[in-house]
Short mmCIF file of C-alpha atoms and ligand atoms in Angstrom, two decimals:
data_model
loop_
_atom_site.label_atom_id
_atom_site.label_comp_id
_atom_site.label_asym_id
_atom_site.label_seq_id
_atom_site.Cartn_x
_atom_site.Cartn_y
_atom_site.Cartn_z
CA MET G 1 -22.07 23.42 -4.57
CA ILE G 2 -24.88 23.24 -2.03
CA LYS G 3 -23.67 22.30 1.41
CA HIS G 4 -25.36 19.26 2.86
CA PHE G 5 -27.29 21.03 5.59
CA ILE G 6 -29.54 24.06 5.03
CA TYR G 7 -30.82 25.72 8.17
CA ALA G 8 -34.11 27.54 7.56
CA ASP G 9 -35.46 27.67 11.13
CA HIS G 10 -33.91 30.85 12.55
CA ALA G 11 -37.09 31.68 14.50
CA ALA G 12 -36.43 28.52 16.56
CA THR G 13 -32.80 29.37 17.28
CA THR G 14 -29.67 30.65 15.55
CA MET G 15 -26.05 29.55 15.37
CA LEU G 16 -23.70 31.04 17.94
CA LEU G 17 -21.67 33.81 16.33
CA PRO G 18 -17.95 32.79 16.31
CA GLU G 19 -17.01 36.27 17.65
CA ALA G 20 -19.45 35.78 20.54
CA LEU G 21 -17.92 32.39 21.36
CA GLU G 22 -14.41 33.90 21.30
CA ALA G 23 -15.49 36.67 23.68
CA MET G 24 -17.09 34.08 26.01
CA LEU G 25 -14.17 31.66 26.25
CA PRO G 26 -11.97 33.55 28.77
CA PHE G 27 -14.93 33.60 31.21
CA LEU G 28 -15.36 29.84 30.88
CA ARG G 29 -11.64 29.21 31.38
CA THR G 30 -9.38 31.50 33.40
CA GLU G 31 -11.68 34.41 34.34
CA TYR G 32 -14.06 32.29 36.38
CA GLY G 33 -14.23 34.61 39.40
CA ASN G 34 -17.62 35.35 40.94
CA ALA G 35 -18.38 38.97 40.05
CA SER G 36 -19.83 39.58 43.53
CA THR G 37 -16.56 38.86 45.34
CA LEU G 38 -14.05 41.47 46.45
CA TYR G 39 -10.68 40.05 45.33
CA SER G 40 -8.93 40.72 42.04
CA LEU G 41 -10.24 37.59 40.23
CA ALA G 42 -13.63 39.31 40.22
CA ARG G 43 -12.35 42.43 38.47
CA LYS G 44 -12.57 41.27 34.84
CA PRO G 45 -15.97 39.54 35.14
CA LYS G 46 -17.39 42.62 36.91
CA LYS G 47 -16.04 44.95 34.21
CA ALA G 48 -17.28 42.64 31.44
CA ILE G 49 -20.81 42.57 32.90
CA ALA G 50 -20.91 46.37 33.14
CA ALA G 51 -19.62 46.79 29.57
CA ALA G 52 -22.13 44.25 28.23
CA ARG G 53 -25.01 45.96 30.07
CA ALA G 54 -24.02 49.33 28.59
CA ALA G 55 -23.62 47.88 25.07
CA ILE G 56 -26.99 46.11 25.16
CA ALA G 57 -28.71 49.23 26.51
CA LYS G 58 -27.22 51.29 23.65
CA CYS G 59 -28.53 48.79 21.07
CA ILE G 60 -32.15 49.44 22.14
CA GLY G 61 -31.91 53.09 23.20
CA ALA G 62 -32.09 52.31 26.94
CA GLU G 63 -29.99 53.21 30.00
CA PRO G 64 -27.65 50.51 31.39
CA ASP G 65 -29.51 50.30 34.71
CA GLU G 66 -32.73 49.52 32.81
CA ILE G 67 -31.30 46.19 31.54
CA PHE G 68 -31.79 43.10 33.76
CA PHE G 69 -30.11 39.86 32.73
CA THR G 70 -32.27 36.74 32.79
CA SER G 71 -31.85 33.09 31.78
CA CYS G 72 -34.04 33.26 28.63
CA GLY G 73 -36.94 34.96 26.89
CA THR G 74 -39.37 32.78 28.84
CA GLU G 75 -38.02 34.08 32.15
CA SER G 76 -38.20 37.69 30.92
CA ASP G 77 -41.86 37.22 29.92
CA ASN G 78 -42.74 35.47 33.21
CA TRP G 79 -41.06 38.23 35.19
CA ALA G 80 -42.80 41.07 33.32
CA LEU G 81 -46.26 39.49 33.68
CA LYS G 82 -46.12 37.97 37.15
CA GLY G 83 -43.90 40.70 38.57
CA THR G 84 -46.36 43.40 37.49
CA ALA G 85 -49.48 41.45 38.44
CA PHE G 86 -48.16 40.64 41.93
CA ARG G 87 -46.97 44.21 42.47
CA PHE G 88 -50.62 45.30 42.26
CA LEU G 89 -51.99 42.28 44.15
CA GLY G 90 -55.42 43.01 45.59
CA GLN G 91 -55.64 46.34 43.75
CA LYS G 92 -55.89 45.69 40.02
CA LYS G 93 -56.50 42.40 38.32
CA ARG G 94 -57.03 42.74 34.59
CA ILE G 95 -54.25 41.80 32.16
CA ILE G 96 -54.69 42.26 28.44
CA THR G 97 -52.75 40.25 25.91
CA SER G 98 -53.32 38.83 22.43
CA SER G 99 -54.41 35.38 21.30
CA ILE G 100 -51.21 34.87 19.26
CA GLU G 101 -48.58 35.35 21.99
CA HIS G 102 -45.86 32.79 22.64
CA HIS G 103 -46.68 30.23 25.34
CA ALA G 104 -44.22 32.00 27.66
CA VAL G 105 -46.84 34.76 27.84
CA LEU G 106 -50.00 32.66 27.37
CA HIS G 107 -49.10 30.10 30.03
CA SER G 108 -48.07 32.86 32.45
CA CYS G 109 -51.50 34.39 31.84
CA ALA G 110 -53.19 31.02 32.43
CA PHE G 111 -51.31 30.77 35.74
CA LEU G 112 -52.45 34.28 36.71
CA GLU G 113 -56.05 33.36 35.81
CA ARG G 114 -55.78 30.42 38.22
CA MET G 115 -54.62 32.95 40.84
CA GLY G 116 -57.80 34.98 40.31
CA TYR G 117 -56.64 37.52 37.71
CA ASP G 118 -58.90 38.44 34.82
CA VAL G 119 -57.12 37.99 31.48
CA VAL G 120 -58.45 39.37 28.19
CA TYR G 121 -57.09 37.70 25.04
CA LEU G 122 -57.52 40.17 22.18
CA PRO G 123 -58.40 38.69 18.79
CA VAL G 124 -56.27 39.39 15.71
CA ASP G 125 -57.27 39.93 12.09
CA GLU G 126 -56.45 37.46 9.29
CA LYS G 127 -52.93 38.89 9.07
CA GLY G 128 -52.34 38.49 12.80
CA LEU G 129 -52.63 42.18 13.66
CA VAL G 130 -53.96 43.42 17.01
CA SER G 131 -56.23 46.44 16.71
CA PRO G 132 -55.58 49.48 18.93
CA ALA G 133 -59.37 50.08 18.96
CA ASP G 134 -59.96 46.58 20.39
CA LEU G 135 -57.32 47.25 23.02
CA GLU G 136 -58.96 50.52 24.00
CA LYS G 137 -62.34 48.77 24.42
CA ALA G 138 -60.79 46.07 26.66
CA ILE G 139 -59.09 48.47 29.10
CA ASN G 140 -60.98 49.09 32.32
CA GLU G 141 -60.10 50.63 35.69
CA ALA G 142 -58.78 47.31 36.98
CA THR G 143 -56.25 46.93 34.15
CA VAL G 144 -52.71 46.54 35.40
CA LEU G 145 -50.80 45.50 32.28
CA VAL G 146 -51.00 45.13 28.51
CA SER G 147 -48.60 42.62 26.94
CA ILE G 148 -48.46 42.36 23.15
CA MET G 149 -45.60 40.77 21.22
CA MET G 150 -43.52 42.85 18.83
CA ALA G 151 -43.23 40.17 16.13
CA ASN G 152 -44.96 36.82 15.95
CA ASN G 153 -42.79 33.70 15.97
CA GLU G 154 -45.01 31.69 13.59
CA ILE G 155 -46.22 34.12 10.96
CA GLY G 156 -43.68 36.94 11.40
CA THR G 157 -46.33 39.69 11.66
CA ILE G 158 -44.99 42.90 13.22
CA GLU G 159 -47.49 44.48 15.61
CA PRO G 160 -48.09 48.27 15.83
CA ILE G 161 -46.39 48.46 19.24
CA ALA G 162 -45.99 52.25 19.53
CA GLU G 163 -49.69 52.76 18.75
CA LEU G 164 -50.79 50.04 21.19
CA ALA G 165 -48.52 51.38 23.94
CA GLU G 166 -49.96 54.84 23.41
CA VAL G 167 -53.47 53.50 24.00
CA ALA G 168 -52.37 51.74 27.22
CA HIS G 169 -50.60 54.85 28.50
CA LYS G 170 -53.64 57.04 27.75
CA TYR G 171 -55.32 55.07 30.57
CA GLY G 172 -52.23 54.93 32.79
CA VAL G 173 -51.68 51.22 32.09
CA LEU G 174 -48.20 49.65 31.85
CA PHE G 175 -47.12 48.13 28.54
CA HIS G 176 -44.84 45.11 27.99
CA THR G 177 -43.73 43.68 24.67
CA ASP G 178 -42.26 40.24 24.02
CA ALA G 179 -39.64 41.28 21.46
CA VAL G 180 -37.85 37.91 21.42
CA GLN G 181 -38.24 37.55 17.63
CA ALA G 182 -37.50 41.21 16.95
CA VAL G 183 -34.38 42.10 18.91
CA GLY G 184 -31.32 41.99 16.65
CA HIS G 185 -33.51 41.78 13.54
CA LEU G 186 -35.62 44.94 13.57
CA PRO G 187 -34.59 48.46 14.61
CA ILE G 188 -35.62 48.95 18.25
CA ASN G 189 -35.66 52.05 20.37
CA VAL G 190 -37.60 51.61 23.60
CA ASN G 191 -38.37 55.34 23.71
CA HIS G 192 -39.82 55.42 20.20
CA LEU G 193 -41.80 52.27 20.98
CA CYS G 194 -42.93 53.84 24.29
CA VAL G 195 -42.76 50.47 26.09
CA ASP G 196 -42.28 50.06 29.84
CA MET G 197 -40.85 46.54 29.56
CA LEU G 198 -39.35 44.51 26.72
CA SER G 199 -38.25 40.85 26.67
CA ALA G 200 -35.34 39.48 24.63
CA SER G 201 -33.54 36.16 24.21
CA ALA G 202 -29.88 35.82 23.15
CA HIS G 203 -30.19 32.59 21.14
CA LYS G 204 -32.57 34.25 18.67
CA PHE G 205 -29.85 36.71 17.59
CA ASN G 206 -26.77 34.45 17.43
CA GLY G 207 -25.98 34.64 21.13
CA PRO G 208 -25.74 31.66 23.51
CA LYS G 209 -28.75 29.65 24.70
CA GLY G 210 -29.85 30.11 28.32
CA MET G 211 -29.43 33.89 28.26
CA GLY G 212 -31.88 36.77 27.94
CA PHE G 213 -32.71 40.18 29.27
CA LEU G 214 -35.67 42.23 30.38
CA TYR G 215 -35.68 45.97 29.75
CA VAL G 216 -37.55 47.78 32.54
CA ARG G 217 -38.07 51.53 32.20
CA LYS G 218 -36.83 53.43 35.24
CA GLY G 219 -39.62 53.85 37.80
CA THR G 220 -41.73 50.91 36.54
CA PRO G 221 -43.24 49.06 39.51
CA LEU G 222 -42.24 45.37 39.30
CA LEU G 223 -41.77 42.69 41.94
CA ASN G 224 -38.77 40.39 41.82
CA LEU G 225 -39.32 36.97 40.29
CA LEU G 226 -36.11 35.43 41.63
CA ASP G 227 -35.22 36.53 45.15
CA GLY G 228 -31.72 35.86 46.40
CA GLY G 229 -28.46 37.76 46.18
CA ALA G 230 -27.85 41.38 45.32
CA GLN G 231 -27.22 40.76 41.63
CA GLU G 232 -29.05 42.87 39.05
CA ASN G 233 -29.34 45.70 41.52
CA GLY G 234 -31.14 43.42 43.98
CA HIS G 235 -33.89 42.59 41.50
CA ARG G 236 -32.81 39.19 40.17
CA GLY G 237 -30.72 37.03 42.43
CA GLY G 238 -28.36 34.37 41.11
CA THR G 239 -24.65 34.39 40.27
CA GLU G 240 -24.24 36.00 36.87
CA ASN G 241 -23.66 33.88 33.77
CA VAL G 242 -20.71 36.07 32.77
CA ALA G 243 -19.84 34.17 29.60
CA GLY G 244 -23.51 34.20 28.54
CA ILE G 245 -23.84 37.92 29.22
CA VAL G 246 -20.69 38.71 27.24
CA GLY G 247 -21.73 36.43 24.35
CA MET G 248 -25.19 37.99 24.23
CA SER G 249 -23.76 41.49 24.08
CA GLU G 250 -21.27 40.62 21.29
CA ALA G 251 -24.00 38.96 19.26
CA LEU G 252 -26.42 41.85 19.67
CA LYS G 253 -23.79 44.46 18.77
CA PHE G 254 -22.91 42.48 15.63
CA ASN G 255 -26.53 42.15 14.55
CA VAL G 256 -27.39 45.77 15.22
CA GLU G 257 -24.26 47.04 13.41
CA ASN G 258 -25.03 44.83 10.40
CA MET G 259 -28.81 45.12 10.47
CA GLN G 260 -29.19 47.10 7.26
CA LYS G 261 -26.92 44.75 5.32
CA HIS G 262 -28.68 41.67 6.73
CA THR G 263 -32.13 43.10 6.01
CA GLU G 264 -31.24 43.86 2.38
CA HIS G 265 -29.84 40.35 1.96
CA LEU G 266 -32.90 38.74 3.56
CA LEU G 267 -35.33 40.79 1.47
CA ASN G 268 -33.47 39.65 -1.63
CA LEU G 269 -33.74 36.00 -0.47
CA GLN G 270 -37.42 36.58 0.27
CA HIS G 271 -38.03 37.87 -3.26
CA LEU G 272 -36.11 34.95 -4.76
CA PHE G 273 -37.94 32.34 -2.67
CA ILE G 274 -41.35 33.64 -3.71
CA LYS G 275 -40.25 33.88 -7.36
CA GLU G 276 -39.10 30.26 -7.31
CA LEU G 277 -42.29 29.07 -5.58
CA ASP G 278 -44.41 30.95 -8.12
CA ARG G 279 -42.42 29.40 -10.96
CA SER G 280 -43.27 25.93 -9.65
CA GLY G 281 -46.96 26.63 -10.31
CA PHE G 282 -48.23 25.06 -7.06
CA ASP G 283 -50.93 26.73 -4.99
CA TYR G 284 -49.85 28.22 -1.73
CA VAL G 285 -50.92 30.95 0.71
CA LEU G 286 -48.41 33.24 2.39
CA ASN G 287 -49.57 33.97 5.95
CA GLY G 288 -48.99 37.09 8.06
CA SER G 289 -48.92 40.80 7.26
CA GLU G 290 -46.81 42.58 4.62
CA GLU G 291 -44.77 43.98 7.53
CA ARG G 292 -43.00 40.81 8.59
CA ILE G 293 -39.64 39.84 10.02
CA PRO G 294 -37.31 39.86 6.99
CA GLY G 295 -36.72 36.36 5.61
CA SER G 296 -39.58 34.73 7.50
CA PHE G 297 -42.41 32.89 5.79
CA SER G 298 -45.35 30.88 7.02
CA ILE G 299 -46.61 29.13 3.91
CA SER G 300 -49.74 27.00 3.67
CA PHE G 301 -49.98 24.36 0.95
CA PRO G 302 -53.67 23.44 0.49
CA ASN G 303 -54.68 19.85 1.29
CA ARG G 304 -51.14 18.82 2.24
CA GLU G 305 -49.57 17.61 5.48
CA GLY G 306 -47.02 20.12 6.79
CA GLU G 307 -45.34 17.46 8.87
CA ALA G 308 -44.86 15.19 5.83
CA ILE G 309 -43.22 18.10 3.96
CA LEU G 310 -41.00 18.75 7.01
CA HIS G 311 -39.77 15.14 7.10
CA ARG G 312 -39.10 15.06 3.35
CA LEU G 313 -37.13 18.31 3.64
CA ASP G 314 -35.27 16.92 6.64
CA LEU G 315 -34.19 13.92 4.58
CA MET G 316 -32.69 16.37 2.10
CA GLY G 317 -30.85 18.21 4.90
CA VAL G 318 -33.25 21.17 5.15
CA ALA G 319 -34.45 22.21 8.64
CA VAL G 320 -37.91 23.89 8.85
CA THR G 321 -40.90 23.90 11.26
CA THR G 322 -44.63 23.22 10.76
CA GLY G 323 -47.68 25.07 12.02
CA SER G 324 -49.37 21.86 13.04
CA ALA G 325 -48.23 18.72 14.79
CA CYS G 326 -49.62 15.23 14.24
CA ASN G 327 -50.19 12.91 17.16
CA SER G 328 -51.55 9.39 16.88
CA LYS G 329 -55.17 10.53 16.68
CA GLU G 330 -55.29 13.94 15.01
CA THR G 331 -53.42 16.94 13.64
CA VAL G 332 -53.10 19.69 16.26
CA ILE G 333 -53.20 23.12 14.67
CA SER G 334 -51.25 25.92 16.34
CA HIS G 335 -53.12 28.57 18.31
CA VAL G 336 -51.72 31.25 15.98
CA LEU G 337 -53.11 29.66 12.80
CA LYS G 338 -56.44 29.19 14.58
CA ALA G 339 -56.44 32.84 15.69
CA ILE G 340 -55.94 34.10 12.11
CA ASP G 341 -58.87 31.88 11.13
CA LEU G 342 -56.94 29.83 8.60
CA PRO G 343 -59.13 27.00 7.26
CA ASP G 344 -58.01 23.53 8.44
CA THR G 345 -57.20 22.47 4.88
CA LEU G 346 -54.55 25.21 4.78
CA ALA G 347 -53.47 25.10 8.43
CA LYS G 348 -52.58 21.40 8.21
CA GLY G 349 -50.27 22.09 5.28
CA THR G 350 -48.41 25.00 6.90
CA VAL G 351 -44.63 25.13 6.94
CA ARG G 352 -42.51 27.90 8.49
CA PHE G 353 -39.29 28.88 6.71
CA THR G 354 -37.15 31.42 8.54
CA PHE G 355 -33.93 32.31 6.76
CA GLY G 356 -30.96 34.03 8.37
CA PHE G 357 -28.12 36.24 7.19
CA GLU G 358 -25.88 33.23 6.51
CA ASN G 359 -28.30 31.62 4.04
CA THR G 360 -27.38 32.03 0.37
CA GLU G 361 -29.39 32.56 -2.82
CA GLU G 362 -28.36 29.08 -3.92
CA GLU G 363 -29.77 27.53 -0.72
CA VAL G 364 -33.07 29.38 -1.02
CA LYS G 365 -33.49 28.25 -4.64
CA TYR G 366 -32.66 24.68 -3.61
CA VAL G 367 -35.31 24.72 -0.87
CA ALA G 368 -37.99 26.17 -3.19
CA ASN G 369 -37.17 23.68 -5.95
CA TYR G 370 -37.17 20.77 -3.55
CA ILE G 371 -40.59 21.76 -2.24
CA ALA G 372 -41.86 21.71 -5.83
CA LYS G 373 -40.49 18.17 -6.17
CA ILE G 374 -42.18 17.06 -2.93
CA LEU G 375 -45.51 18.56 -3.99
CA LYS G 376 -45.31 16.72 -7.31
N1 LIG V 401 -41.25 34.64 22.96
C1 LIG V 401 -41.21 34.38 21.64
C2 LIG V 401 -41.97 35.26 20.69
C3 LIG V 401 -40.46 33.31 21.16
O1 LIG V 401 -40.44 33.05 19.85
C4 LIG V 401 -39.76 32.50 22.10
C5 LIG V 401 -39.02 31.32 21.64
O2 LIG V 401 -39.29 30.75 20.61
C6 LIG V 401 -39.82 32.84 23.46
C7 LIG V 401 -40.58 33.91 23.86
C8 LIG V 401 -39.07 32.04 24.49
O3 LIG V 401 -37.70 32.32 24.41
P1 LIG V 401 -36.64 31.33 25.10
O4 LIG V 401 -36.47 30.17 24.20
O5 LIG V 401 -35.37 32.14 25.21
O6 LIG V 401 -37.17 30.98 26.44
#
């Protein structure tokens, strides 16, 4: 029996892992002490924060004191970009990013442009890939930072981060990656990736909302974004969200420990979904590169309205996202679909399906078959 609701929008957010909730509860109930205080009520929260920091660091091959807790992926991205730019205020002013970044990066760059910085938005190819050669051409003496996402949230494309970071480092330029869609889903070792900073968000890997972290390699020059108390080694003030930190660490440990099993399951669902779509005989285009986040699809149905498909699926209890949004006057196509040069006739009919480890074969077949019915 198919359950009534099928969630196929894991790139937007994920369900909170029950084990993460269990681990969080004591810190929302009895262990409410402020970790910065000196009496015994602070002992457990303080220990829990240290254990979570160490566990998270281990999951990405970092040291515990290189992990800084933040309130979300957006904060981590803002901190990496603005914190680096302001650290070199008056000295260096070029920032290089890509045209398919999340708005947390793009809008931070727009802000920095208004402050007088010079931002280069690298183009991508039709699969959404940034070219290391293009990056090399864009670097000049004034370049302070390169920020390229690890995996794209709309089309799932995985960028060649190690190669891009190598180019930046050849010219002594710092490298940040927005790994919000990758952490917990793809193997990550910050040393193999050679990144100086990496952003993550708990709710994308079954942790709580309102929680994230920024990895900052030891010795990386970065100004504080939030000044205040001595939390996060004096680099990010604000009383710690102990429950959030603990929940994030439990969720990340679970996803990293089960990554191989989840990936195999998602690749099987991926294969099944495509097989079912092909069987339906309708035309479609699968966007993104072959190297994508497992279980994620951006599919364009020619001459269709993505939003109409979304609403029909919603009526059947299936949650997905589109690559375009209709307002009263026109259909607004996402900056990512524009950057990969997708013709409007395809972009308007783009739907994003992102499956997670809890989706079943039965659910995937149901979604594919229901799409066929809608298209008919
Ligand atoms: N970066 C990417 C690639 C994302 O997909 C998202 C969220 O969708 C963010 C940043 C922002 O993360 P948060 O929702 O935790 O602020």
